[in-house]
Coordinates of C-alpha atoms in Angstrom, one line a residue:
X1 CA 61.9 101.6 76.2
X2 CA 58.4 102.1 77.4
X3 CA 57.1 99.8 80.2
X4 CA 54.1 99.5 82.4
X5 CA 56.6 99.6 85.3
X6 CA 57.6 103.1 86.1
X7 CA 61.1 102.2 87.1
X8 CA 61.9 100.8 83.6
X9 CA 60.1 103.6 81.7
X10 CA 62.6 105.5 79.6
X11 CA 65.4 103.9 81.5
X12 CA 68.7 105.7 81.6
X13 CA 72.0 104.0 80.9
X14 CA 72.8 103.1 84.5
X15 CA 70.2 101.3 86.7
X16 CA 71.1 100.5 90.4
X17 CA 69.0 98.2 92.5
X18 CA 69.5 98.6 96.3
X19 CA 67.8 97.3 99.4
X20 CA 68.0 94.9 102.3
X21 CA 68.9 91.3 101.9
X22 CA 66.0 89.1 100.9
X23 CA 63.8 91.8 99.4
X24 CA 64.4 90.5 95.9
X25 CA 66.8 93.0 94.3
X26 CA 68.8 90.3 92.5
X27 CA 65.7 88.7 90.9
X28 CA 64.3 92.1 89.9
X29 CA 67.7 93.2 88.6
X30 CA 68.0 90.0 86.5
X31 CA 64.4 90.3 85.2
X32 CA 64.9 94.0 84.3
X33 CA 68.1 93.1 82.4
X34 CA 66.3 90.4 80.5
X35 CA 63.4 92.7 79.6
X36 CA 65.7 95.4 78.4
X37 CA 67.6 92.9 76.3
X38 CA 64.4 91.5 74.9
X39 CA 63.6 95.0 73.7
X40 CA 66.7 94.9 71.5
X41 CA 69.2 96.6 73.9
X42 CA 72.7 95.6 74.6
X43 CA 72.8 95.1 78.4
X44 CA 75.5 94.4 81.0
X45 CA 74.3 93.0 84.4
X46 CA 76.7 93.6 87.2
X47 CA 76.6 92.2 90.7
X48 CA 78.6 93.6 93.6
X49 CA 77.0 91.3 96.2
X50 CA 79.6 89.1 98.0
X51 CA 76.9 86.4 98.0
X52 CA 75.9 86.9 94.4
X53 CA 73.6 84.3 92.9
X54 CA 73.2 85.8 89.5
X55 CA 74.9 82.8 87.9
X56 CA 72.5 80.5 89.7
X57 CA 69.6 82.5 88.5
X58 CA 70.7 82.0 84.8
X59 CA 72.1 78.5 85.4
X60 CA 75.7 79.3 84.3
X61 CA 79.0 80.2 85.9
X62 CA 79.8 83.9 85.6
X63 CA 82.5 85.1 88.0
X64 CA 84.7 88.1 87.8
X65 CA 84.7 88.4 84.0
X66 CA 82.1 89.7 81.5
X67 CA 80.2 86.6 80.4
X68 CA 77.6 86.4 77.7
X69 CA 74.2 84.8 78.8
X70 CA 73.7 82.3 75.9
X71 CA 69.9 82.1 76.4
X72 CA 69.3 85.9 76.1
X73 CA 70.5 87.7 73.0
X74 CA 72.2 91.0 73.9
X75 CA 72.8 90.2 77.6
X76 CA 76.1 89.7 79.4
X77 CA 76.9 89.6 83.1
X78 CA 79.7 90.2 85.6
X79 CA 80.1 89.3 89.2
X80 CA 82.5 91.5 91.1
X81 CA 84.3 89.6 93.9
X82 CA 84.7 92.2 96.7
X83 CA 87.3 90.1 98.6
X84 CA 89.5 89.7 95.5
X85 CA 89.0 93.4 94.7
X86 CA 90.0 94.3 98.3
X87 CA 93.2 92.2 98.0
X88 CA 94.1 93.8 94.7
X89 CA 93.4 97.2 96.1
X90 CA 95.6 96.5 99.2
X91 CA 98.5 95.3 96.9
X92 CA 98.2 98.4 94.8
X93 CA 98.4 100.8 97.7
X94 CA 101.0 99.0 99.9
X95 CA 103.3 97.7 97.1
X96 CA 104.8 101.0 96.1
X97 CA 105.6 102.0 99.7
X98 CA 107.1 98.7 100.9
X99 CA 110.8 99.1 101.4
X100 CA 110.5 102.9 101.0
X101 CA 108.6 103.9 104.1
X102 CA 109.6 102.6 107.6
X103 CA 108.2 99.1 108.4
X104 CA 106.1 100.6 111.2
X105 CA 104.3 102.9 108.8
X106 CA 103.8 100.1 106.3
X107 CA 102.3 97.8 109.0
X108 CA 100.1 100.7 110.1
X109 CA 98.7 101.1 106.6
X110 CA 98.2 97.4 106.2
X111 CA 96.3 97.4 109.5
X112 CA 94.0 100.2 108.4
X113 CA 93.4 98.3 105.1
X114 CA 92.2 95.1 106.9
X115 CA 88.6 96.3 107.5
X116 CA 85.3 96.1 105.7
X117 CA 85.6 99.8 104.7
X118 CA 88.4 98.7 102.4
X119 CA 86.2 96.1 100.9
X120 CA 83.5 98.6 100.2
X121 CA 85.9 101.1 98.6
X122 CA 87.6 98.3 96.6
X123 CA 84.3 97.1 95.2
X124 CA 83.5 100.7 94.2
X125 CA 87.0 101.0 92.7
X126 CA 86.1 98.0 90.5
X127 CA 82.9 99.3 89.1
X128 CA 83.9 103.0 88.7
X129 CA 85.6 101.7 85.5
X130 CA 82.1 100.5 84.4
X131 CA 80.8 104.0 84.9
X132 CA 83.7 105.9 83.3
X133 CA 85.6 103.6 80.9
X134 CA 84.1 104.1 77.5
X135 CA 86.3 101.4 75.9
X136 CA 85.2 98.7 78.4
X137 CA 81.4 99.5 78.2
X138 CA 81.0 101.3 74.8
X139 CA 79.0 98.4 73.4
X140 CA 76.3 98.5 76.1
X141 CA 73.1 100.5 76.0
X142 CA 72.3 99.8 79.7
X143 CA 74.4 98.7 82.7
X144 CA 72.3 97.2 85.5
X145 CA 73.8 96.9 88.9
X146 CA 72.6 94.5 91.6
X147 CA 73.5 96.3 94.8
X148 CA 74.1 100.0 94.5
X149 CA 76.9 101.9 96.2
X150 CA 75.9 102.9 99.6
X151 CA 75.8 106.5 100.9
X152 CA 78.6 105.3 103.3
X153 CA 80.9 104.5 100.4
X154 CA 80.2 107.7 98.5
X155 CA 80.8 109.8 101.6
X156 CA 84.2 108.1 102.1
X157 CA 85.1 109.1 98.5
X158 CA 84.1 112.7 99.1
X159 CA 86.6 113.1 102.0
X160 CA 89.7 115.2 101.2
X161 CA 92.6 113.5 99.5
X162 CA 95.5 114.9 101.6
X163 CA 95.8 111.9 103.9
X164 CA 99.1 110.3 103.0
X165 CA 101.3 112.8 104.7
X166 CA 98.9 113.0 107.6
X167 CA 99.3 109.3 108.1
X168 CA 103.1 109.3 107.7
X169 CA 103.5 112.0 110.3
X170 CA 101.5 109.9 112.8
X171 CA 98.9 112.7 113.3
X172 CA 95.8 110.6 112.6
X173 CA 93.7 108.6 115.0
X174 CA 92.6 107.1 111.7
X175 CA 89.3 105.5 111.2
X176 CA 88.8 105.6 107.4
X177 CA 92.2 107.0 106.5
X178 CA 93.7 103.6 105.6
X179 CA 91.3 102.9 102.7
X180 CA 91.7 106.4 101.5
X181 CA 95.6 106.4 101.5
X182 CA 97.1 106.6 98.1
X183 CA 93.8 107.5 96.3
X184 CA 95.1 110.7 94.7
X185 CA 95.6 109.1 91.3
X186 CA 92.1 107.7 91.3
X187 CA 90.3 110.8 92.6
X188 CA 89.5 112.2 89.1
X189 CA 88.0 108.8 88.1
X190 CA 86.0 108.6 91.3
X191 CA 84.7 112.1 90.9
X192 CA 83.6 111.2 87.4
X193 CA 81.8 108.1 88.8
X194 CA 80.1 110.1 91.5
X195 CA 79.0 112.7 89.0
X196 CA 77.6 110.0 86.8
X197 CA 75.6 108.6 89.8
X198 CA 74.2 112.0 90.5
X199 CA 73.2 112.7 86.9
X200 CA 69.5 111.8 86.4
X201 CA 70.0 111.6 82.7
X202 CA 72.5 108.8 83.2
X203 CA 71.6 107.1 86.4
X204 CA 68.5 105.8 88.3
X205 CA 68.5 104.2 91.7
X206 CA 65.7 101.7 92.4
X207 CA 65.0 101.3 96.2
X208 CA 63.6 97.7 96.6
X209 CA 61.5 97.0 99.7
X210 CA 58.9 94.7 101.1
X211 CA 55.5 95.9 102.5
X212 CA 56.7 95.8 106.1
X213 CA 56.9 98.8 108.4
X214 CA 60.6 98.1 109.4
X215 CA 61.7 97.6 105.8
X216 CA 60.0 100.7 104.6
X217 CA 61.5 102.7 107.5
X218 CA 64.9 101.4 106.5
X219 CA 64.5 102.3 102.8
X220 CA 63.3 105.7 103.8
X221 CA 66.6 106.3 105.6
X222 CA 68.5 105.1 102.5
X223 CA 66.5 107.4 100.3
X224 CA 67.3 110.4 102.5
X225 CA 70.9 109.5 102.9
X226 CA 71.4 109.2 99.1
X227 CA 69.3 112.2 98.4
X228 CA 71.5 114.3 100.7
X229 CA 74.6 113.5 98.7
X230 CA 73.1 114.4 95.4
X231 CA 71.6 111.0 94.2
X232 CA 68.1 112.2 93.7
X233 CA 66.9 110.2 90.7
X234 CA 65.2 107.4 92.8
X235 CA 62.3 105.1 92.3
X236 CA 60.6 102.9 94.9
X237 CA 59.7 99.3 94.1
X238 CA 57.7 97.3 96.7
X239 CA 58.1 93.6 96.1
X240 CA 56.4 90.5 97.2
X241 CA 52.9 91.9 98.1
X242 CA 50.4 89.1 98.8
X243 CA 47.4 89.4 96.4
X244 CA 44.0 89.9 98.0
X245 CA 42.7 86.9 96.0
X246 CA 44.8 84.6 98.2
X247 CA 43.0 85.6 101.4
X248 CA 39.8 83.5 101.0
X249 CA 39.4 80.9 103.7
X250 CA 43.0 81.4 104.9
X251 CA 43.4 83.1 108.3
X252 CA 47.2 83.5 107.9
X253 CA 46.9 84.9 104.4
X254 CA 44.3 87.3 105.5
X255 CA 46.4 88.5 108.4
X256 CA 49.4 89.0 106.2
X257 CA 47.4 90.9 103.7
X258 CA 46.0 93.3 106.3
X259 CA 49.5 93.8 107.8
X260 CA 51.0 94.6 104.4
X261 CA 48.2 97.0 103.4
X262 CA 48.5 98.8 106.8
X263 CA 52.3 99.2 106.2
X264 CA 51.6 100.7 102.8
X265 CA 49.0 103.1 104.1
X266 CA 51.3 104.3 106.8
X267 CA 54.4 104.4 104.6
X268 CA 57.1 107.0 105.7
X269 CA 56.3 110.4 104.3
X270 CA 59.8 110.6 102.8
X271 CA 58.8 107.9 100.3
X272 CA 55.4 109.2 99.4
X273 CA 56.6 111.5 96.6
X274 CA 58.7 108.8 94.8
X275 CA 57.5 107.1 91.6
X276 CA 56.4 103.7 92.9
X277 CA 55.8 100.2 91.5
X278 CA 54.3 97.2 93.3
X279 CA 55.1 93.6 92.4
X280 CA 52.9 90.8 93.7
X281 CA 54.3 87.8 95.6
X282 CA 55.0 84.9 93.2
X283 CA 54.5 81.2 94.1
X284 CA 57.6 80.0 92.3
X285 CA 61.4 80.2 92.8
X286 CA 62.9 83.0 90.8
X287 CA 65.4 80.8 88.9
X288 CA 65.5 80.4 85.2
X289 CA 64.3 82.5 82.3
X290 CA 60.7 81.4 82.5
X291 CA 60.4 82.6 86.1
X292 CA 62.2 85.9 85.4
X293 CA 59.9 86.5 82.5
X294 CA 56.9 86.3 84.8
X295 CA 58.2 88.3 87.7
X296 CA 57.4 91.8 86.2
X297 CA 54.1 90.7 84.8
X298 CA 50.7 91.1 86.5
X299 CA 49.8 87.9 88.3
X300 CA 46.7 85.8 87.6
X301 CA 45.0 84.2 90.6
X302 CA 46.1 80.6 91.1
X303 CA 43.6 77.7 91.1
X304 CA 43.3 75.6 94.2
X305 CA 45.5 72.4 93.9
X306 CA 43.8 69.0 94.0
X307 CA 46.0 67.8 96.8
X308 CA 47.5 69.4 99.9
X309 CA 51.0 70.5 98.9
X310 CA 51.9 72.0 102.3
X311 CA 54.7 69.8 103.6
X312 CA 54.7 68.4 107.1
X313 CA 58.0 69.8 108.4
X314 CA 59.5 68.8 111.7
X315 CA 62.4 70.6 113.3
X316 CA 63.5 71.9 116.7
X317 CA 61.7 75.1 117.7
X318 CA 63.1 78.1 119.4
X319 CA 62.4 76.9 123.0
X320 CA 64.9 74.0 122.6
X321 CA 67.7 76.6 121.8
X322 CA 66.6 78.7 124.9
X323 CA 66.8 75.6 127.1
X324 CA 70.4 74.9 126.0
X325 CA 71.4 78.6 126.4
X326 CA 69.8 78.8 129.9
X327 CA 71.9 76.0 131.3
X328 CA 75.0 78.2 131.2
X329 CA 73.5 80.7 133.6
X330 CA 75.2 83.7 131.9
X331 CA 77.0 84.6 128.6
X332 CA 76.8 86.7 125.5
X333 CA 74.2 85.7 122.9
X334 CA 74.6 87.6 119.5
X335 CA 72.0 87.5 116.7
X336 CA 73.5 88.2 113.3
X337 CA 72.2 88.3 109.8
X338 CA 71.0 90.5 107.0
X339 CA 68.5 93.3 107.5
X340 CA 64.9 92.2 107.3
X341 CA 65.2 88.7 108.6
X342 CA 63.7 89.4 112.1
X343 CA 66.8 89.6 114.3
X344 CA 65.2 92.3 116.6
X345 CA 62.1 90.2 117.3
X346 CA 64.0 87.0 117.9
X347 CA 66.5 88.7 120.2
X348 CA 63.6 90.0 122.2
X349 CA 61.9 86.6 122.3
X350 CA 65.1 84.9 123.5
X351 CA 65.6 87.6 126.2
X352 CA 62.1 87.4 127.6
X353 CA 62.2 83.6 127.6
X354 CA 65.5 83.6 129.6
X355 CA 64.2 86.3 132.0
X356 CA 60.9 84.4 132.6
X357 CA 63.1 81.6 133.8
X358 CA 64.4 84.0 136.5
X359 CA 67.7 84.6 134.9
X360 CA 69.2 88.2 134.8
X361 CA 69.2 89.4 131.2
X362 CA 70.4 92.6 129.4
X363 CA 68.8 93.0 126.0
X364 CA 70.6 95.5 123.8
X365 CA 70.9 96.5 120.1
X366 CA 73.5 98.2 118.0
X367 CA 71.1 98.4 115.1
X368 CA 70.0 102.0 114.6
X369 CA 66.9 100.7 112.8
X370 CA 65.7 98.6 115.7
X371 CA 63.0 99.6 118.2
X372 CA 63.2 97.2 121.1
X373 CA 60.7 99.2 123.1
X374 CA 58.0 98.8 120.5
X375 CA 58.8 95.1 120.2
X376 CA 58.7 94.4 123.9
X377 CA 55.8 96.7 124.8
X378 CA 56.1 95.6 128.4
X379 CA 58.6 94.7 131.1
X380 CA 59.9 91.7 133.1
X381 CA 61.6 91.9 136.6
X382 CA 64.9 90.3 135.5
X383 CA 65.1 92.1 132.1
X384 CA 66.9 95.3 131.4
X385 CA 66.9 96.9 127.9
X386 CA 69.3 99.4 126.3
X387 CA 70.1 100.7 122.9
X388 CA 73.6 101.8 121.7
X389 CA 72.9 105.2 120.3
X390 CA 75.3 105.6 117.4
X391 CA 75.0 109.4 117.3
X392 CA 75.6 109.8 121.0
X393 CA 78.5 107.4 121.1
X394 CA 80.0 109.0 118.0
X395 CA 79.9 112.5 119.6
X396 CA 81.4 111.2 122.8
X397 CA 84.2 109.5 120.8
X398 CA 84.8 112.6 118.6
X399 CA 85.1 114.9 121.6
X400 CA 87.5 112.5 123.3
X401 CA 89.8 112.3 120.2
X402 CA 89.8 116.1 119.7
X403 CA 90.6 116.6 123.4
X404 CA 93.6 114.2 123.3
X405 CA 95.0 113.7 119.9
X406 CA 93.7 117.0 118.5
X407 CA 95.2 119.0 121.4
X408 CA 98.7 118.3 120.1
X409 CA 98.1 119.3 116.4
X410 CA 98.6 122.5 114.6
X411 CA 95.6 124.2 112.9
X412 CA 95.9 122.4 109.6
X413 CA 96.4 119.0 111.3
X414 CA 93.4 119.6 113.5
X415 CA 91.3 120.5 110.5
X416 CA 92.2 117.2 108.8
X417 CA 91.5 115.3 112.0
X418 CA 88.1 116.9 112.4
X419 CA 87.3 116.0 108.7
X420 CA 88.3 112.4 109.4
X421 CA 86.0 112.3 112.5
X422 CA 83.1 113.2 110.3
X423 CA 83.6 110.1 108.2
X424 CA 81.3 107.1 108.5
X425 CA 83.9 104.7 110.0
X426 CA 84.1 107.0 113.1
X427 CA 80.7 105.8 114.0
X428 CA 81.7 102.1 113.8
X429 CA 84.7 102.7 116.2
X430 CA 82.5 104.6 118.6
X431 CA 79.8 101.9 118.5
X432 CA 82.5 99.2 119.1
X433 CA 83.7 100.9 122.2
X434 CA 80.1 100.9 123.6
X435 CA 79.7 97.3 122.5
X436 CA 82.9 96.4 124.4
X437 CA 81.6 98.0 127.6
X438 CA 78.3 96.0 127.4
X439 CA 79.7 92.6 126.7
X440 CA 81.8 92.7 129.9
X441 CA 78.5 92.2 131.7
X442 CA 78.2 88.8 130.2
X443 CA 80.5 87.4 132.9
X444 CA 77.7 87.7 135.4
X445 CA 74.4 87.8 133.4
X446 CA 73.0 87.1 130.0
X447 CA 73.6 89.8 127.4
X448 CA 71.4 89.3 124.3
X449 CA 72.6 91.5 121.5
X450 CA 70.6 92.4 118.4
X451 CA 73.2 93.5 115.9
X452 CA 73.1 95.9 113.0
X453 CA 72.8 94.5 109.5
X454 CA 75.6 92.2 108.5
X455 CA 77.9 94.7 106.8
X456 CA 78.0 96.9 109.8
X457 CA 78.4 93.9 112.1
X458 CA 81.5 92.7 110.2
X459 CA 82.9 96.2 110.4
X460 CA 82.4 96.1 114.2
X461 CA 84.1 92.7 114.3
X462 CA 87.0 94.1 112.3
X463 CA 87.3 96.8 114.8
X464 CA 87.2 94.2 117.5
X465 CA 90.0 92.2 115.8
X466 CA 92.1 95.4 115.4
X467 CA 91.7 96.1 119.1
X468 CA 92.8 92.5 119.9
X469 CA 95.9 92.8 117.8
X470 CA 96.8 96.2 119.3
X471 CA 96.5 94.9 122.9
X472 CA 98.5 91.8 122.0
X473 CA 101.3 94.0 120.5
X474 CA 101.3 96.2 123.6
X475 CA 101.5 93.2 126.0
X476 CA 104.4 91.7 124.0
X477 CA 106.0 88.8 125.9
X478 CA 104.4 89.9 129.2
X479 CA 102.8 87.1 131.1
X480 CA 100.1 89.5 132.4
X481 CA 96.6 88.0 131.8
X482 CA 94.3 90.0 129.5
X483 CA 91.0 89.3 127.7
X484 CA 90.0 91.3 124.7
X485 CA 86.5 91.4 123.2
X486 CA 87.6 89.3 120.3
X487 CA 88.9 86.6 122.7
X488 CA 85.4 86.6 124.3
X489 CA 83.7 86.3 120.9
X490 CA 85.9 83.4 119.9
X491 CA 85.3 81.5 123.2
X492 CA 82.2 79.3 122.7
X493 CA 81.9 79.0 126.5
X494 CA 81.3 82.8 126.7
X495 CA 79.6 83.6 123.4
X496 CA 76.9 82.0 121.3
X497 CA 76.3 83.5 117.8
X498 CA 73.0 82.7 116.2
X499 CA 72.7 83.3 112.5
X500 CA 69.2 84.4 111.5
X501 CA 67.9 83.8 107.9
X502 CA 64.8 83.1 105.9
X503 CA 64.0 79.9 103.9
X504 CA 64.8 81.6 100.6
X505 CA 67.7 81.2 98.3
X506 CA 69.4 84.6 98.6
X507 CA 69.1 84.9 102.5
X508 CA 70.5 81.4 102.9
X509 CA 73.5 82.1 100.6
X510 CA 74.1 85.4 102.4
X511 CA 73.9 83.7 105.8
X512 CA 76.4 81.1 104.6
X513 CA 78.8 83.8 103.5
X514 CA 78.4 85.4 106.9
X515 CA 79.3 82.1 108.6
X516 CA 82.4 81.8 106.4
X517 CA 83.4 85.4 107.4
X518 CA 82.9 84.6 111.1
X519 CA 84.9 81.4 110.8
X520 CA 87.8 83.4 109.2
X521 CA 87.7 85.6 112.3
X522 CA 87.9 82.5 114.6
X523 CA 84.2 82.7 115.6
X524 CA 82.1 79.5 115.2
X525 CA 78.4 80.1 114.9
X526 CA 76.5 78.2 117.5
X527 CA 73.1 77.8 115.8
X528 CA 71.0 79.0 112.8
X529 CA 67.4 80.2 113.1
X530 CA 65.2 80.0 110.0
X531 CA 62.5 82.7 110.6
X532 CA 59.1 83.3 109.2
X533 CA 58.8 79.9 107.6
X534 CA 55.5 79.1 105.8
X535 CA 56.5 75.4 105.8
X536 CA 56.4 75.4 109.6
X537 CA 52.7 76.3 109.7
X538 CA 49.4 75.3 108.0
X539 CA 48.1 77.3 105.1
X540 CA 45.2 77.0 102.5
X541 CA 46.2 79.7 100.1
X542 CA 47.4 78.1 96.9
X543 CA 50.2 80.6 96.6
X544 CA 51.4 80.0 100.2
X545 CA 51.2 76.3 99.8
X546 CA 53.5 76.4 96.8
X547 CA 55.9 78.7 98.6
X548 CA 55.9 76.3 101.6
X549 CA 56.9 73.5 99.3
X550 CA 59.7 75.6 97.8
X551 CA 61.1 76.3 101.2
X552 CA 62.0 72.6 101.7
X553 CA 65.2 72.7 99.7
X554 CA 66.5 75.7 101.6
X555 CA 65.7 74.2 105.0
X556 CA 67.4 71.0 103.9
X557 CA 70.5 73.0 102.8
X558 CA 70.7 74.6 106.2
X559 CA 70.2 71.3 108.0
X560 CA 72.6 69.2 105.9
X561 CA 75.3 71.7 104.9
X562 CA 75.5 74.7 107.1
X563 CA 74.2 74.4 110.7
X564 CA 75.4 72.3 113.6
X565 CA 72.0 73.0 115.2
X566 CA 69.0 75.0 113.9
X567 CA 65.5 76.0 114.8
X568 CA 62.5 76.7 112.6
X569 CA 60.2 79.6 113.5
X570 CA 56.8 79.8 111.7
X571 CA 55.3 82.8 109.9
X572 CA 52.7 84.1 112.4
X573 CA 49.3 85.6 112.0
X574 CA 50.0 88.4 114.5
X575 CA 53.0 90.5 114.8
X576 CA 55.0 89.1 117.7
X577 CA 55.1 92.2 119.8
X578 CA 54.5 92.4 123.5
X579 CA 55.9 90.1 126.2
X580 CA 53.2 87.4 126.0
X581 CA 53.4 87.0 122.2
X582 CA 57.2 86.9 122.4
X583 CA 57.1 84.2 125.0
X584 CA 54.7 82.3 122.8
X585 CA 57.2 82.7 119.9
X586 CA 59.9 81.2 122.0
X587 CA 57.7 78.5 123.5
X588 CA 56.3 75.1 122.6
X589 CA 52.9 76.4 121.3
X590 CA 53.0 75.5 117.6
X591 CA 52.3 71.8 117.7
X592 CA 55.6 71.1 115.8
X593 CA 57.1 67.8 116.8
X594 CA 60.8 67.8 117.8
X595 CA 61.2 64.4 116.2
X596 CA 63.4 64.6 113.1
X597 CA 61.7 64.4 109.8
X598 CA 63.0 62.4 106.8
X599 CA 62.5 65.5 104.7
X600 CA 64.3 67.9 107.1
X601 CA 66.8 66.2 109.5
X602 CA 67.8 68.1 112.6
X603 CA 71.1 68.9 111.0
X604 CA 74.8 68.1 111.4
X605 CA 77.8 70.2 111.1
X606 CA 78.7 71.1 107.5
X607 CA 81.6 73.1 106.1
X608 CA 79.5 76.0 105.0

């Protein structure tokens, strides 16, 4: 079909939408699928997002089966459940060897299959059939994927297949070997799937971003990573740009507009050559066919409403959380959440607020995309800052393994070990070891950690759990006291986890899924922070007023169903960089009452 949007012009059979949480890839994927179907095509829309809300967008239950969308002729949808896929994947690999191999080997394989790497591989395993099984998909002209496979997953699948014997002989210091064990039968199917992804006649990847410097830097890294492994047919889609028409007589809207335009002007060079589309910010929630139909159209300026639709929202601000944290005198404070929700800024604000109180603080990040130095742009006497460098930590770990485990191997075994140490999960293990060293400091000072995006964080926690189980096995019935990192994370007296989100449907759903994952690991989140809220400030722009009103239901969901305590942080005119602005962000300078509002109560513990 021909479209005024480049990313849909002469669309190939497979379309993949990828990007950080909250950038709008689900809404755009759904709108694109509807537009293709309206053009007379048979379309299958597939979500591989664990917090998928495709069913909510269309107002029907979908689940892990191909389901026709009644309101759209020619459109069907499927939501792949990564957790169910991972369990089926584990059963398929472990089942044939149970009772055949020694129990110790079977337990080792099960241990290696417990991590997030397995979930990624299993989800890929599910949709490779959609790329290669002509019987299953023969009736569809287009297959639209919400959440593309990552470069991480594809690099795993490109590793050699000779791992089973390597594992059984106990040669591996395995990082990604577990998920890859027993894949030999699937390798031809996986190769066909990867070939399909790399074929520009069959596949197109659409990188979805917002007009923010950090988000554009992140999508530039994704572009380069995918390009390096042969996925070169990429388009850039910048979503949610504030129209210039909304800036009249609104200081906040004017500041946002200037900030976004500056980010677009200084876009990373790696993105400048990509075909690019821009979609303006919409005032409405992207649920239902009417909203989806308007998403890809050019916007008309809104008229000024007769009455003030900006809600008067009351909730605790960030300073109240800082006050509670400070009473402990020391401890680990971890900020978690999807990329793009503002964890780095909030971590820096918490750290400077604690340090200004005269408390010793170590601010650190395990997010390779974070730049704490730029955010702080200054120093405080009681504040130290560090960054876990994944590349440096990985090289240190790689050299250690080669010098110990590798020294005992023959040449073929060492070659396999070196190959494994080039896999992506090696980085996760190395970062975990650095993480473990830092959190020990929390016994005598505050350690505020800005974590990597959620998927990486959960991998890190899986590694923490594996370490805990290994230490427990080694200790056996010994009465010797020991404390593992996981025990520290599970102890609310030592660790406070803050989940950061935005007052939008998808980020809240993803944050709720993160909370469930943490609870399964025995970690109870201490608080939620709703960042960049329009409802927490005063605006005159008609579009922003409407968005402020739309936020109320999401804020209420956090307050009433998910959070034991929460804070609301407003969208600010100026980027909160530099110590003074960060202190203002964490302080009582917004004129927001701490008195509970009937609209948004201060929250009580929900089941999540």
